[in-house]
Structures are given as structure tokens and as C-alpha cells.
PDB file of C-alpha atoms in Angstrom:
ATOM      1  CA  MET A   1     -42.818-117.670  98.293  1.00 48.00           C
ATOM      2  CA  GLY A   2     -43.033-114.580  96.120  1.00 47.00           C
ATOM      3  CA  THR A   3     -40.396-111.961  95.429  1.00 46.00           C
ATOM      4  CA  ALA A   4     -40.671-108.279  94.874  1.00 46.00           C
ATOM      5  CA  GLY A   5     -39.485-108.405  91.285  1.00 47.00           C
ATOM      6  CA  GLY A   6     -41.052-111.728  90.288  1.00 45.00           C
ATOM      7  CA  THR A   7     -39.336-114.652  88.681  1.00 44.00           C
ATOM      8  CA  ARG A   8     -38.132-114.791  85.061  1.00 43.00           C
ATOM      9  CA  ALA A   9     -41.199-116.845  84.181  1.00 43.00           C
ATOM     10  CA  ASP A  10     -43.497-114.264  85.781  1.00 44.00           C
ATOM     11  CA  ARG A  11     -42.305-111.476  83.443  1.00 46.00           C
ATOM     12  CA  ALA A  12     -44.114-110.627  80.247  1.00 46.00           C
ATOM     13  CA  PRO A  13     -42.805-112.379  77.136  1.00 47.00           C
ATOM     14  CA  GLY A  14     -40.016-110.375  75.451  1.00 46.00           C
ATOM     15  CA  GLU A  15     -39.594-108.041  78.449  1.00 45.00           C
ATOM     16  CA  THR A  16     -36.008-109.090  79.122  1.00 47.00           C
ATOM     17  CA  ALA A  17     -35.064-109.124  75.459  1.00 45.00           C
ATOM     18  CA  GLY A  18     -36.724-105.779  74.931  1.00 47.00           C
ATOM     19  CA  ALA A  19     -34.863-104.191  77.794  1.00 46.00           C
ATOM     20  CA  GLY A  20     -31.541-105.382  76.439  1.00 47.00           C
ATOM     21  CA  ALA A  21     -32.281-104.771  72.784  1.00 53.00           C
ATOM     22  CA  GLY A  22     -33.658-101.276  73.236  1.00 62.00           C
ATOM     23  CA  PRO A  23     -30.347 -99.430  73.678  1.00 67.00           C
ATOM     24  CA  ALA A  24     -28.688-101.456  70.909  1.00 63.00           C
ATOM     25  CA  ALA A  25     -31.519-100.731  68.515  1.00 62.00           C
ATOM     26  CA  GLU A  26     -31.366 -97.067  69.417  1.00 63.00           C
ATOM     27  CA  ARG A  27     -27.620 -96.951  68.806  1.00 62.00           C
ATOM     28  CA  LEU A  28     -28.118 -98.629  65.435  1.00 56.00           C
ATOM     29  CA  ARG A  29     -30.831 -96.152  64.526  1.00 64.00           C
ATOM     30  CA  ARG A  30     -28.625 -93.215  65.506  1.00 61.00           C
ATOM     31  CA  ALA A  31     -25.695 -94.646  63.538  1.00 54.00           C
ATOM     32  CA  SER A  32     -27.852 -94.944  60.415  1.00 57.00           C
ATOM     33  CA  THR A  33     -29.237 -91.426  60.751  1.00 63.00           C
ATOM     34  CA  GLY A  34     -26.373 -89.592  62.449  1.00 65.00           C
ATOM     35  CA  PRO A  35     -23.766 -87.213  61.019  1.00 69.00           C
ATOM     36  CA  ALA A  36     -21.403 -90.032  59.957  1.00 67.00           C
ATOM     37  CA  ALA A  37     -24.115 -91.793  57.962  1.00 68.00           C
ATOM     38  CA  GLU A  38     -25.148 -88.507  56.390  1.00 69.00           C
ATOM     39  CA  ARG A  39     -21.559 -87.805  55.325  1.00 70.00           C
ATOM     40  CA  LEU A  40     -21.304 -91.297  53.841  1.00 68.00           C
ATOM     41  CA  ARG A  41     -24.506 -90.834  51.850  1.00 71.00           C
ATOM     42  CA  ARG A  42     -23.267 -87.513  50.550  1.00 72.00           C
ATOM     43  CA  ARG A  43     -19.964 -89.044  49.459  1.00 71.00           C
ATOM     44  CA  VAL A  44     -21.758 -91.862  47.650  1.00 75.00           C
ATOM     45  CA  TRP A  45     -24.049 -89.439  45.851  1.00 77.00           C
ATOM     46  CA  ARG A  46     -21.065 -87.306  44.844  1.00 81.00           C
ATOM     47  CA  LEU A  47     -19.807 -90.254  42.807  1.00 88.00           C
ATOM     48  CA  LEU A  48     -22.726 -89.756  40.409  1.00 91.00           C
ATOM     49  CA  PRO A  49     -23.472 -86.754  38.172  1.00 94.00           C
ATOM     50  CA  THR A  50     -26.119 -84.188  39.049  1.00 94.00           C
ATOM     51  CA  PRO A  51     -27.674 -81.426  36.929  1.00 95.00           C
ATOM     52  CA  THR A  52     -26.265 -78.657  39.122  1.00 94.00           C
ATOM     53  CA  GLY A  53     -23.015 -80.167  40.411  1.00 94.00           C
ATOM     54  CA  THR A  54     -21.767 -81.720  37.161  1.00 96.00           C
ATOM     55  CA  PRO A  55     -23.923 -80.387  34.315  1.00 97.00           C
ATOM     56  CA  PHE A  56     -21.617 -81.519  31.497  1.00 98.00           C
ATOM     57  CA  THR A  57     -21.409 -85.117  32.686  1.00 98.00           C
ATOM     58  CA  PHE A  58     -25.109 -85.267  33.550  1.00 98.00           C
ATOM     59  CA  GLY A  59     -26.276 -83.855  30.221  1.00 98.00           C
ATOM     60  CA  TYR A  60     -23.880 -86.001  28.209  1.00 98.00           C
ATOM     61  CA  ALA A  61     -24.923 -89.106  30.162  1.00 98.00           C
ATOM     62  CA  VAL A  62     -28.592 -88.434  29.385  1.00 98.00           C
ATOM     63  CA  LEU A  63     -27.726 -88.062  25.698  1.00 98.00           C
ATOM     64  CA  LEU A  64     -25.723 -91.292  25.672  1.00 98.00           C
ATOM     65  CA  ALA A  65     -28.534 -93.136  27.443  1.00 97.00           C
ATOM     66  CA  ALA A  66     -30.976 -91.907  24.787  1.00 98.00           C
ATOM     67  CA  THR A  67     -28.781 -92.996  21.857  1.00 97.00           C
ATOM     68  CA  SER A  68     -28.098 -96.359  23.513  1.00 97.00           C
ATOM     69  CA  LEU A  69     -31.805 -97.050  24.001  1.00 97.00           C
ATOM     70  CA  PHE A  70     -32.442 -95.965  20.423  1.00 97.00           C
ATOM     71  CA  ALA A  71     -29.747 -98.307  19.131  1.00 96.00           C
ATOM     72  CA  GLU A  72     -31.236-101.171  21.130  1.00 95.00           C
ATOM     73  CA  HIS A  73     -34.892-100.731  20.145  1.00 96.00           C
ATOM     74  CA  ALA A  74     -34.914 -98.956  16.767  1.00 97.00           C
ATOM     75  CA  ASP A  75     -34.925-100.616  13.367  1.00 97.00           C
ATOM     76  CA  PRO A  76     -31.612-102.509  12.997  1.00 96.00           C
ATOM     77  CA  HIS A  77     -31.103-101.336   9.424  1.00 96.00           C
ATOM     78  CA  LEU A  78     -31.525 -97.684  10.438  1.00 97.00           C
ATOM     79  CA  VAL A  79     -29.187 -98.124  13.395  1.00 96.00           C
ATOM     80  CA  SER A  80     -26.580 -99.752  11.182  1.00 96.00           C
ATOM     81  CA  GLU A  81     -26.738 -96.858   8.722  1.00 96.00           C
ATOM     82  CA  LEU A  82     -26.376 -94.294  11.502  1.00 96.00           C
ATOM     83  CA  LEU A  83     -23.409 -96.079  13.036  1.00 96.00           C
ATOM     84  CA  ARG A  84     -21.670 -96.358   9.691  1.00 95.00           C
ATOM     85  CA  GLY A  85     -22.327 -92.687   9.048  1.00 95.00           C
ATOM     86  CA  SER A  86     -20.816 -91.844  12.445  1.00 96.00           C
ATOM     87  CA  SER A  87     -17.720 -93.963  11.957  1.00 96.00           C
ATOM     88  CA  THR A  88     -14.361 -92.202  12.192  1.00 96.00           C
ATOM     89  CA  ASP A  89     -12.797 -94.274   9.446  1.00 95.00           C
ATOM     90  CA  VAL A  90     -10.334 -92.771   6.988  1.00 95.00           C
ATOM     91  CA  VAL A  91     -12.953 -92.071   4.312  1.00 95.00           C
ATOM     92  CA  HIS A  92     -15.287 -90.175   6.645  1.00 95.00           C
ATOM     93  CA  LEU A  93     -12.416 -88.299   8.307  1.00 95.00           C
ATOM     94  CA  THR A  94     -11.246 -87.148   4.891  1.00 94.00           C
ATOM     95  CA  LYS A  95     -14.688 -85.899   3.851  1.00 95.00           C
ATOM     96  CA  ALA A  96     -16.112 -84.427   7.086  1.00 95.00           C
ATOM     97  CA  PRO A  97     -13.673 -84.746   9.994  1.00 95.00           C
ATOM     98  CA  LEU A  98     -15.418 -82.484  12.504  1.00 96.00           C
ATOM     99  CA  LEU A  99     -18.837 -84.000  11.847  1.00 96.00           C
ATOM    100  CA  VAL A 100     -17.803 -87.620  12.304  1.00 97.00           C
ATOM    101  CA  LEU A 101     -15.582 -86.866  15.298  1.00 97.00           C
ATOM    102  CA  ALA A 102     -18.614 -85.361  17.032  1.00 97.00           C
ATOM    103  CA  ALA A 103     -21.086 -87.991  15.786  1.00 97.00           C
ATOM    104  CA  SER A 104     -18.906 -90.930  16.796  1.00 97.00           C
ATOM    105  CA  ALA A 105     -18.937 -89.712  20.403  1.00 98.00           C
ATOM    106  CA  LEU A 106     -22.734 -89.985  20.556  1.00 97.00           C
ATOM    107  CA  TRP A 107     -22.676 -93.772  20.849  1.00 97.00           C
ATOM    108  CA  ILE A 108     -21.437 -96.301  23.380  1.00 97.00           C
ATOM    109  CA  ALA A 109     -19.950 -99.396  21.759  1.00 94.00           C
ATOM    110  CA  GLY A 110     -21.719-102.198  23.588  1.00 92.00           C
ATOM    111  CA  GLY A 111     -24.539 -99.981  24.838  1.00 93.00           C
ATOM    112  CA  LEU A 112     -25.424 -99.262  28.431  1.00 94.00           C
ATOM    113  CA  ALA A 113     -24.119-102.678  29.475  1.00 92.00           C
ATOM    114  CA  SER A 114     -20.593-101.700  28.444  1.00 94.00           C
ATOM    115  CA  ALA A 115     -17.988-101.173  31.146  1.00 95.00           C
ATOM    116  CA  TYR A 116     -17.228 -97.824  29.520  1.00 96.00           C
ATOM    117  CA  ALA A 117     -20.744 -96.611  30.364  1.00 97.00           C
ATOM    118  CA  LEU A 118     -20.090 -97.042  34.094  1.00 96.00           C
ATOM    119  CA  ALA A 119     -16.547 -95.710  33.755  1.00 97.00           C
ATOM    120  CA  PHE A 120     -17.920 -92.634  32.000  1.00 98.00           C
ATOM    121  CA  LEU A 121     -20.220 -91.828  34.918  1.00 97.00           C
ATOM    122  CA  LEU A 122     -17.625 -92.309  37.647  1.00 97.00           C
ATOM    123  CA  VAL A 123     -14.574 -90.841  35.919  1.00 98.00           C
ATOM    124  CA  LEU A 124     -16.223 -87.827  34.277  1.00 98.00           C
ATOM    125  CA  THR A 125     -18.119 -86.967  37.466  1.00 97.00           C
ATOM    126  CA  ALA A 126     -14.940 -87.050  39.540  1.00 97.00           C
ATOM    127  CA  LEU A 127     -13.005 -85.037  36.967  1.00 97.00           C
ATOM    128  CA  GLU A 128     -15.695 -82.390  36.522  1.00 97.00           C
ATOM    129  CA  ARG A 129     -15.991 -81.867  40.265  1.00 95.00           C
ATOM    130  CA  ARG A 130     -12.276 -81.058  40.312  1.00 94.00           C
ATOM    131  CA  ILE A 131     -11.733 -78.913  37.208  1.00 95.00           C
ATOM    132  CA  GLY A 132     -15.198 -77.883  35.997  1.00 95.00           C
ATOM    133  CA  GLY A 133     -17.422 -78.794  33.081  1.00 96.00           C
ATOM    134  CA  LEU A 134     -15.819 -76.893  30.201  1.00 96.00           C
ATOM    135  CA  ARG A 135     -12.336 -78.141  31.022  1.00 96.00           C
ATOM    136  CA  SER A 136     -13.585 -81.707  31.448  1.00 97.00           C
ATOM    137  CA  ALA A 137     -15.243 -81.459  28.043  1.00 98.00           C
ATOM    138  CA  ALA A 138     -11.964 -80.195  26.570  1.00 97.00           C
ATOM    139  CA  VAL A 139     -10.055 -83.149  28.025  1.00 98.00           C
ATOM    140  CA  PHE A 140     -12.654 -85.664  26.863  1.00 98.00           C
ATOM    141  CA  PHE A 141     -13.090 -84.436  23.301  1.00 98.00           C
ATOM    142  CA  GLY A 142      -9.426 -83.562  22.923  1.00 97.00           C
ATOM    143  CA  GLY A 143      -8.436 -87.116  23.812  1.00 97.00           C
ATOM    144  CA  HIS A 144     -11.214 -88.524  21.646  1.00 98.00           C
ATOM    145  CA  ALA A 145     -10.065 -86.562  18.599  1.00 97.00           C
ATOM    146  CA  LEU A 146      -6.300 -86.960  19.012  1.00 97.00           C
ATOM    147  CA  ALA A 147      -6.412 -90.691  19.715  1.00 97.00           C
ATOM    148  CA  THR A 148      -8.763 -91.224  16.767  1.00 97.00           C
ATOM    149  CA  LEU A 149      -6.438 -89.384  14.393  1.00 96.00           C
ATOM    150  CA  ALA A 150      -3.401 -91.174  15.841  1.00 95.00           C
ATOM    151  CA  THR A 151      -4.945 -94.549  14.997  1.00 95.00           C
ATOM    152  CA  GLU A 152      -6.568 -93.743  11.649  1.00 95.00           C
ATOM    153  CA  VAL A 153      -3.778 -91.740   9.979  1.00 93.00           C
ATOM    154  CA  PRO A 154      -1.366 -94.737  10.085  1.00 92.00           C
ATOM    155  CA  VAL A 155      -4.111 -96.819   8.488  1.00 92.00           C
ATOM    156  CA  ALA A 156      -4.306 -94.367   5.594  1.00 92.00           C
ATOM    157  CA  PHE A 157      -0.537 -94.471   5.061  1.00 92.00           C
ATOM    158  CA  SER A 158      -0.487 -98.267   5.324  1.00 91.00           C
ATOM    159  CA  VAL A 159      -3.185 -98.576   2.667  1.00 91.00           C
ATOM    160  CA  ALA A 160      -1.327 -96.125   0.420  1.00 91.00           C
ATOM    161  CA  ALA A 161       1.851 -98.188   0.845  1.00 91.00           C
ATOM    162  CA  GLY A 162       0.019-101.390  -0.003  1.00 89.00           C
ATOM    163  CA  GLN A 163       0.449-102.934   3.445  1.00 87.00           C
ATOM    164  CA  LEU A 164      -3.293-102.978   4.204  1.00 86.00           C
ATOM    165  CA  PRO A 165      -6.277-103.634   1.932  1.00 89.00           C
ATOM    166  CA  GLU A 166      -8.512-100.772   0.825  1.00 88.00           C
ATOM    167  CA  SER A 167     -11.313-102.161   2.985  1.00 87.00           C
ATOM    168  CA  SER A 168      -9.389-100.809   5.994  1.00 88.00           C
ATOM    169  CA  LEU A 169     -10.362 -97.313   4.859  1.00 90.00           C
ATOM    170  CA  HIS A 170     -13.962 -98.142   5.800  1.00 89.00           C
ATOM    171  CA  ARG A 171     -13.192 -99.608   9.210  1.00 88.00           C
ATOM    172  CA  LEU A 172     -16.153 -99.169  11.588  1.00 91.00           C
ATOM    173  CA  ASP A 173     -14.993 -97.029  14.501  1.00 93.00           C
ATOM    174  CA  TYR A 174     -17.212 -95.177  16.986  1.00 95.00           C
ATOM    175  CA  GLY A 175     -17.748 -94.816  20.725  1.00 96.00           C
ATOM    176  CA  ILE A 176     -16.603 -92.940  23.819  1.00 98.00           C
ATOM    177  CA  SER A 177     -13.785 -95.226  24.945  1.00 97.00           C
ATOM    178  CA  PHE A 178     -10.922 -92.935  23.824  1.00 98.00           C
ATOM    179  CA  GLY A 179     -12.428 -89.984  25.679  1.00 98.00           C
ATOM    180  CA  VAL A 180     -13.065 -92.038  28.804  1.00 98.00           C
ATOM    181  CA  MET A 181      -9.516 -93.384  28.828  1.00 98.00           C
ATOM    182  CA  THR A 182      -8.098 -89.874  28.408  1.00 98.00           C
ATOM    183  CA  CYS A 183     -10.186 -88.611  31.317  1.00 98.00           C
ATOM    184  CA  THR A 184      -9.096 -91.607  33.401  1.00 98.00           C
ATOM    185  CA  GLY A 185      -5.451 -90.769  32.853  1.00 98.00           C
ATOM    186  CA  ALA A 186      -6.166 -87.110  33.592  1.00 98.00           C
ATOM    187  CA  LEU A 187      -8.123 -87.865  36.764  1.00 97.00           C
ATOM    188  CA  ALA A 188      -5.307 -90.024  38.121  1.00 97.00           C
ATOM    189  CA  GLY A 189      -3.056 -86.980  38.278  1.00 97.00           C
ATOM    190  CA  LEU A 190      -5.531 -85.195  40.555  1.00 96.00           C
ATOM    191  CA  LEU A 191      -5.906 -88.075  43.007  1.00 96.00           C
ATOM    192  CA  PRO A 192      -3.691 -88.805  46.014  1.00 96.00           C
ATOM    193  CA  ALA A 193      -0.870 -91.265  45.402  1.00 96.00           C
ATOM    194  CA  TRP A 194      -2.620 -94.139  47.211  1.00 97.00           C
ATOM    195  CA  ALA A 195      -5.446 -93.968  44.651  1.00 96.00           C
ATOM    196  CA  ARG A 196      -3.507 -92.728  41.610  1.00 97.00           C
ATOM    197  CA  TRP A 197      -1.113 -95.609  41.066  1.00 97.00           C
ATOM    198  CA  PRO A 198      -3.577 -98.488  41.649  1.00 97.00           C
ATOM    199  CA  LEU A 199      -5.961 -96.822  39.199  1.00 97.00           C
ATOM    200  CA  LEU A 200      -3.286 -96.464  36.531  1.00 97.00           C
ATOM    201  CA  ALA A 201      -1.974 -99.980  37.160  1.00 97.00           C
ATOM    202  CA  GLY A 202      -5.451-101.524  36.852  1.00 97.00           C
ATOM    203  CA  VAL A 203      -6.482 -99.608  33.746  1.00 97.00           C
ATOM    204  CA  GLY A 204      -3.077-100.071  32.126  1.00 96.00           C
ATOM    205  CA  TYR A 205      -3.192-103.804  32.795  1.00 96.00           C
ATOM    206  CA  LEU A 206      -6.608-104.123  31.148  1.00 95.00           C
ATOM    207  CA  ALA A 207      -5.475-102.133  28.115  1.00 95.00           C
ATOM    208  CA  LEU A 208      -2.304-104.192  27.695  1.00 95.00           C
ATOM    209  CA  THR A 209      -4.238-107.437  28.098  1.00 95.00           C
ATOM    210  CA  ASP A 210      -6.614-106.425  25.316  1.00 93.00           C
ATOM    211  CA  LEU A 211      -3.694-105.421  23.105  1.00 92.00           C
ATOM    212  CA  LEU A 212      -1.920-108.737  23.617  1.00 93.00           C
ATOM    213  CA  ALA A 213      -5.125-110.591  22.753  1.00 91.00           C
ATOM    214  CA  TYR A 214      -4.827-108.903  19.332  1.00 86.00           C
ATOM    215  CA  LEU A 215      -8.549-108.879  18.616  1.00 88.00           C
ATOM    216  CA  ASP A 216      -8.698-105.170  17.696  1.00 90.00           C
ATOM    217  CA  PRO A 217      -5.122-103.841  17.842  1.00 90.00           C
ATOM    218  CA  MET A 218      -5.869-100.378  16.416  1.00 91.00           C
ATOM    219  CA  THR A 219      -8.507 -99.647  19.037  1.00 93.00           C
ATOM    220  CA  ASP A 220      -6.372-101.139  21.806  1.00 94.00           C
ATOM    221  CA  TRP A 221      -3.403 -98.983  20.803  1.00 95.00           C
ATOM    222  CA  GLY A 222      -5.784 -96.046  20.852  1.00 96.00           C
ATOM    223  CA  HIS A 223      -6.757 -96.849  24.433  1.00 97.00           C
ATOM    224  CA  LEU A 224      -3.138 -96.821  25.557  1.00 96.00           C
ATOM    225  CA  MET A 225      -2.457 -93.582  23.716  1.00 97.00           C
ATOM    226  CA  SER A 226      -5.570 -92.030  25.250  1.00 98.00           C
ATOM    227  CA  LEU A 227      -4.407 -92.967  28.723  1.00 98.00           C
ATOM    228  CA  ALA A 228      -0.984 -91.442  28.001  1.00 97.00           C
ATOM    229  CA  LEU A 229      -2.607 -88.258  26.677  1.00 97.00           C
ATOM    230  CA  GLY A 230      -4.518 -87.863  29.915  1.00 98.00           C
ATOM    231  CA  MET A 231      -1.333 -88.325  31.942  1.00 97.00           C
ATOM    232  CA  ALA A 232       0.453 -85.746  29.791  1.00 97.00           C
ATOM    233  CA  CYS A 233      -2.152 -83.196  30.934  1.00 96.00           C
ATOM    234  CA  TRP A 234      -1.279 -83.485  34.632  1.00 96.00           C
ATOM    235  CA  PRO A 235       0.646 -80.175  34.977  1.00 95.00           C
ATOM    236  CA  LEU A 236      -2.091 -78.221  33.200  1.00 94.00           C
ATOM    237  CA  LEU A 237      -4.880 -79.937  35.137  1.00 94.00           C
ATOM    238  CA  ARG A 238      -3.221 -79.232  38.467  1.00 92.00           C
ATOM    239  CA  ARG A 239      -2.980 -75.545  37.580  1.00 91.00           C
ATOM    240  CA  TRP A 240      -6.645 -75.594  36.584  1.00 89.00           C
ATOM    241  CA  ARG A 241      -7.637 -77.201  39.868  1.00 87.00           C
ATOM    242  CA  ALA A 242      -5.545 -74.731  41.844  1.00 84.00           C
ATOM    243  CA  GLY A 243      -7.216 -71.849  40.042  1.00 78.00           C
ATOM    244  CA  ARG A 244     -10.669 -73.355  40.610  1.00 76.00           C
ATOM    245  CA  ALA A 245      -9.957 -73.799  44.329  1.00 71.00           C
ATOM    246  CA  GLY A 246      -9.119 -70.108  44.667  1.00 63.00           C
ATOM    247  CA  PRO A 247      -6.162 -68.373  46.312  1.00 60.00           C
ATOM    248  CA  ARG A 248      -4.266 -70.056  49.083  1.00 56.00           C
ATOM    249  CA  PRO A 249      -4.783 -68.420  52.489  1.00 52.00           C
ATOM    250  CA  LEU A 250      -2.181 -66.119  53.943  1.00 53.00           C
ATOM    251  CA  LEU A 251      -0.735 -66.638  57.379  1.00 53.00           C
ATOM    252  CA  GLY A 252      -1.843 -64.045  59.867  1.00 52.00           C
ATOM    253  CA  ASP A 253      -4.898 -61.815  60.031  1.00 49.00           C
ATOM    254  CA  LEU A 254      -6.986 -63.063  57.085  1.00 50.00           C
ATOM    255  CA  GLY A 255      -9.894 -60.928  58.192  1.00 51.00           C
ATOM    256  CA  HIS A 256      -8.090 -57.646  57.508  1.00 52.00           C
ATOM    257  CA  PRO A 257      -9.554 -55.883  54.430  1.00 53.00           C
ATOM    258  CA  ALA A 258      -6.090 -55.307  52.984  1.00 54.00           C
ATOM    259  CA  LEU A 259      -5.420 -59.042  52.867  1.00 51.00           C
ATOM    260  CA  ARG A 260      -8.648 -60.120  51.190  1.00 52.00           C
ATOM    261  CA  GLY A 261      -8.275 -61.277  47.626  1.00 52.00           C
ATOM    262  CA  VAL A 262      -4.475 -61.335  47.791  1.00 49.00           C
ATOM    263  CA  ARG A 263      -2.952 -64.371  46.095  1.00 47.00           C
ATOM    264  CA  THR A 264       0.356 -65.854  47.153  1.00 44.00           C
ATOM    265  CA  TYR A 265       2.617 -68.351  45.439  1.00 42.00           C
TER     266      TYR A 265
END
């Protein structure tokens, strides 16, 4: 005896599954292409530098990628000479301080595989989006220079006092780690508390762990000092961000011509 709708076996293969899966598949497609997914994609892309959004970080990252690839594939003897010429040791700082401070920041110790390469992209991008390119550059290179001098000047005095051998004056020292650590400390002050303190705790723990390992104490002390330098900039950075964000809105009729451009405190 037949039925109007037919039995389950009489239906075409996959008809039942297709009827049930259709709405679910459509919901999944809408979720992956809807406004929420678009906002998520935009947030992910904002973590990385772009030529227009973060020109300083993007241009510097391209330069660092070029020098890292050169260091990996060029003649080892030539690379060694360039790195030694870029070293911010006491001898080079005495002869040409500005030149070696700039040259030493053209290389990534460890190359593109270094954790500082990834940290550079994420930290500098986030900082530049908040305070602008010129100010981010000032924080980076200011921390790079101050932390370098703070670690190398004691070496010079220790050698003069006879506490270290003269070979310490030629200590190989280059890379972006001091600048990255300074920017990390600076960025923390612009983040909400739920992100600020875990970031500082994690980075501080890594720096202290390296220092206690005592493999390269001068550099490790420099990392801690760089982080502290960035934190010392918090009041100035917050004023910079407030100025970049523009005036705070007034209560009342903001559309009135007399109220436009008025800044309140």
C-alpha cells in the first residue's frame, strides 16, 4: 500500500540529510562571511603592520627582513665583518657612537627565527597604532641607545679598574632586543589592566630567567633596564595618545558651531 509522501527508502539518496543540513550549512556560511567574521578578520589584520596604517613598523620590518636574509645567505666572512663593525662595544662607541648605535639596530640577533622578530612585529604595530610612527620610533631608538650605554659604560669603567680584561672592550653587541623590550614596557601602559599586568609579568619572568641563567648577564640586565625605561614613559605616552585621539567631546549640543574644536580637561 503506497503513501502520499513515500517511504524513507523511496526517497532519493541524501534527500533527508540535505534537507536537514541545508539550514546548518547556510548558518555556517553566514557566520563565516557575516559582520562578526569581518570584524574578527579586521582585528587579526590590525595585529600586523601595513604600509599606510603603520609605515614606520612596516618599513623597518622590511629592512630587518632584508638584512636577516643577507646575513643568512651572504658570504660568512663578509657578514662577520659587518656585524663586528656594527657592534656597540666600548671601542666602537668611543670612536663613532651615533654610527654604531644606528648600525647595530639593523640586525636581528638570531635572524628571522628569533622570538624578537615576532615580538617586533606585534609590539611595534600595536604601539604605532596608538601613538603614531614618529613617537614609536623615538621610544624604540631611545630605549635602544640608553640601554646600550647603560650596559657598556660600566664595562669601560670595570676594564679601567682592572676588574675585567681588555677583551671586554670588543664585546660583540648588536640587535633590536633593547628597543623591542622598551616598546613592550611602553605598550603595556597603554593597554587595559587585564592585558597590561599579564604582559609585564610574562616578559619580566623571561628576562629574569635569562639573567639567573647567567649566560649573557650584560645583555640580560639591558633587557630589564629596557623594560623599565618603557614603563617610565607611561605618563608621556598617555598624553601622546590623548592628543592623537583628539579632544574629548563636550556634553550637550556638540553640533553647535561654537562648540566645535573646543577642548576640555
